[in-house]
Amino acid sequence: EGLIEFYDSFKDMFEFFCKNTTIHGTIRLVCSDGNKMKTAFWTLLLLASFGMLYWQFALMFSQYWAHPVALTMSMHSEPKMFPAITICNLDPYRFDLVSEHLVQLDHMAEEYVMLLYGINTSASLFHVNEKSTQARDSPRSSNLSRSSFKLNPNFYLRRTEPNNRTGKRQSLVGFKLCNATGGNCFYNTYSSGMDAILEWYRFHYMNIMSQQPVIINIADHEEQIEDMVYSCQYDGEPCRPSDYVHFHHPVFGSCYTFNSKGTDSFWTAAKPGAPYGLSLILRAEQKDHIPLLSTVAGVKVMIHNHNQTPFLEHEGFDIRPGIATTISIQQDEVNRLGGNYGRCTTDGSDVNVKLLYNNSYTLQACLHSCFQHIMVRKCGCGYYYYPLPPGAEYCNYNKQPAWGHCFYQLYNRLRNHHLNCFDQCPKPCRESLYKVSAGTARWPSGKSQDWIRQALRHQNGYNSTSNRKDIAKVTIFYKQLNYQSVNESPVLSDNLLLSSMGSQWSLWFGSSVLSVVEMFELLVDTLVLSLLFCYQRLRSRKT
């Protein structure tokens, strides 16, 4: 009895609560008990306030459990590391090991262009230089030419004319693909004949290049950096051999990445502006050009993060020959919350897809790896443009005749988001994005081109005598060292949720947390008093 206050009735308990509680309005239920209309009015008003309060609580909790985020932007200014720069020659290399098959493929393409459009391109388009012709007699190429690989003429180009409801005659060009039993055939068609020829050529090219032994480092068979980069300076200082790494891209050929690791203090950007950036003079000629694999001339440039695989077929921009291009960059940093607030990964270790690239995690690397794993599982071989999983081999229609049928169906499903790769590959929780703006000017000018060519010939062995533009200049620099940071923050955090609940409680009842304790005390007293009344009734029945 010293701990629990007993009441004679529920009415006494309720009157005591209404007169002493800190909840506003409850005393009106007791003071106006002589006026039933007022009592009813205040009762309805209090019940309506309770209803509105808990309706607002329900809205707040539904928003809290939805885990929305808000974006906050901040500006930072400090010296930072120059980004990684990848350059590629838009002139795919003709490897000696497969040169004879590429010559045969060029002749096949020449015949189809003549058949489809009546254009004789043997003199202007499919030029085979002496190096490619002599490659037939080289020991390495003869080993491959005596192999069982042969170009498959069954994958031929043809023109189709589907029914068009508009009545207009629409011609499509493509090639036929069938499964392993010769059934379920479809035409991989394009409304543009140029796109159809390029894709047809690329399809055969992948089969030819799959014959390259994996143990041979393709990059060792390509040109040296001196053959592509005539001049390289950063912050007014000449570049060093340790500043770049060389790799081969299956489409763009020979590529170099400057500042790939981002750990050398030499590449620290202390000042903005063109004089303090990276300046390159590049060769952009078409010496061993494969015209139906790459239809453009120049240099591909991509600005990306350190330790990141450059996917130049999806990003980057082209540098035109005979042009000086200045590129200013502005860095943006994005930080995502992850967890309940959205899917993201810190380093890719928690992703179900086993990455096939050795560099840091990116969304493109995950998507490519996911597709390659599905390709190997469904088609029995790997796509030539992506790295291979352990124990797999690249697709070759001499060994897997139906791989093209399998590949194009899978790729269409990936483009239409019907594969689960986009579900398995989250975005990085932290990434840096680079906004670029470019300007161009003719270079070298008409009056300066003679002495510039002479200087390049004397210093770098530049030996071009043609009138067409075969060199390009590019300068990449920070526009300003300020960078913008975009951070995700919870719209409704735990503290904000409690604060909002307190505000709603104060709005509808003008009370505090102690008022909630008083209501809890009322419930406990009601329960205890009910038990006591039940106990008294049981004793009275027994007696």
Coordinates of C-alpha atoms in Angstrom, one line a residue, residues 34 72 76 127 131 141 150 216 219 258 378 405 410 472 496:
G34 CA -22.2 19.0 -14.3
T72 CA 23.9 17.9 -49.0
H76 CA 36.4 21.9 -50.6
H127 CA 44.5 -1.6 -98.0
K131 CA 54.0 -5.8 -93.3
S141 CA 51.8 -16.6 -88.6
K150 CA 38.8 -21.2 -90.9
I216 CA 51.3 -14.3 -75.3
A219 CA 50.9 -5.6 -75.6
F258 CA 49.3 8.0 -67.0
K378 CA 25.1 -20.5 -70.9
H405 CA 23.2 -17.1 -81.4
L410 CA 22.0 -12.7 -73.9
A472 CA 47.3 16.0 -82.5
L496 CA 15.0 13.7 -35.8

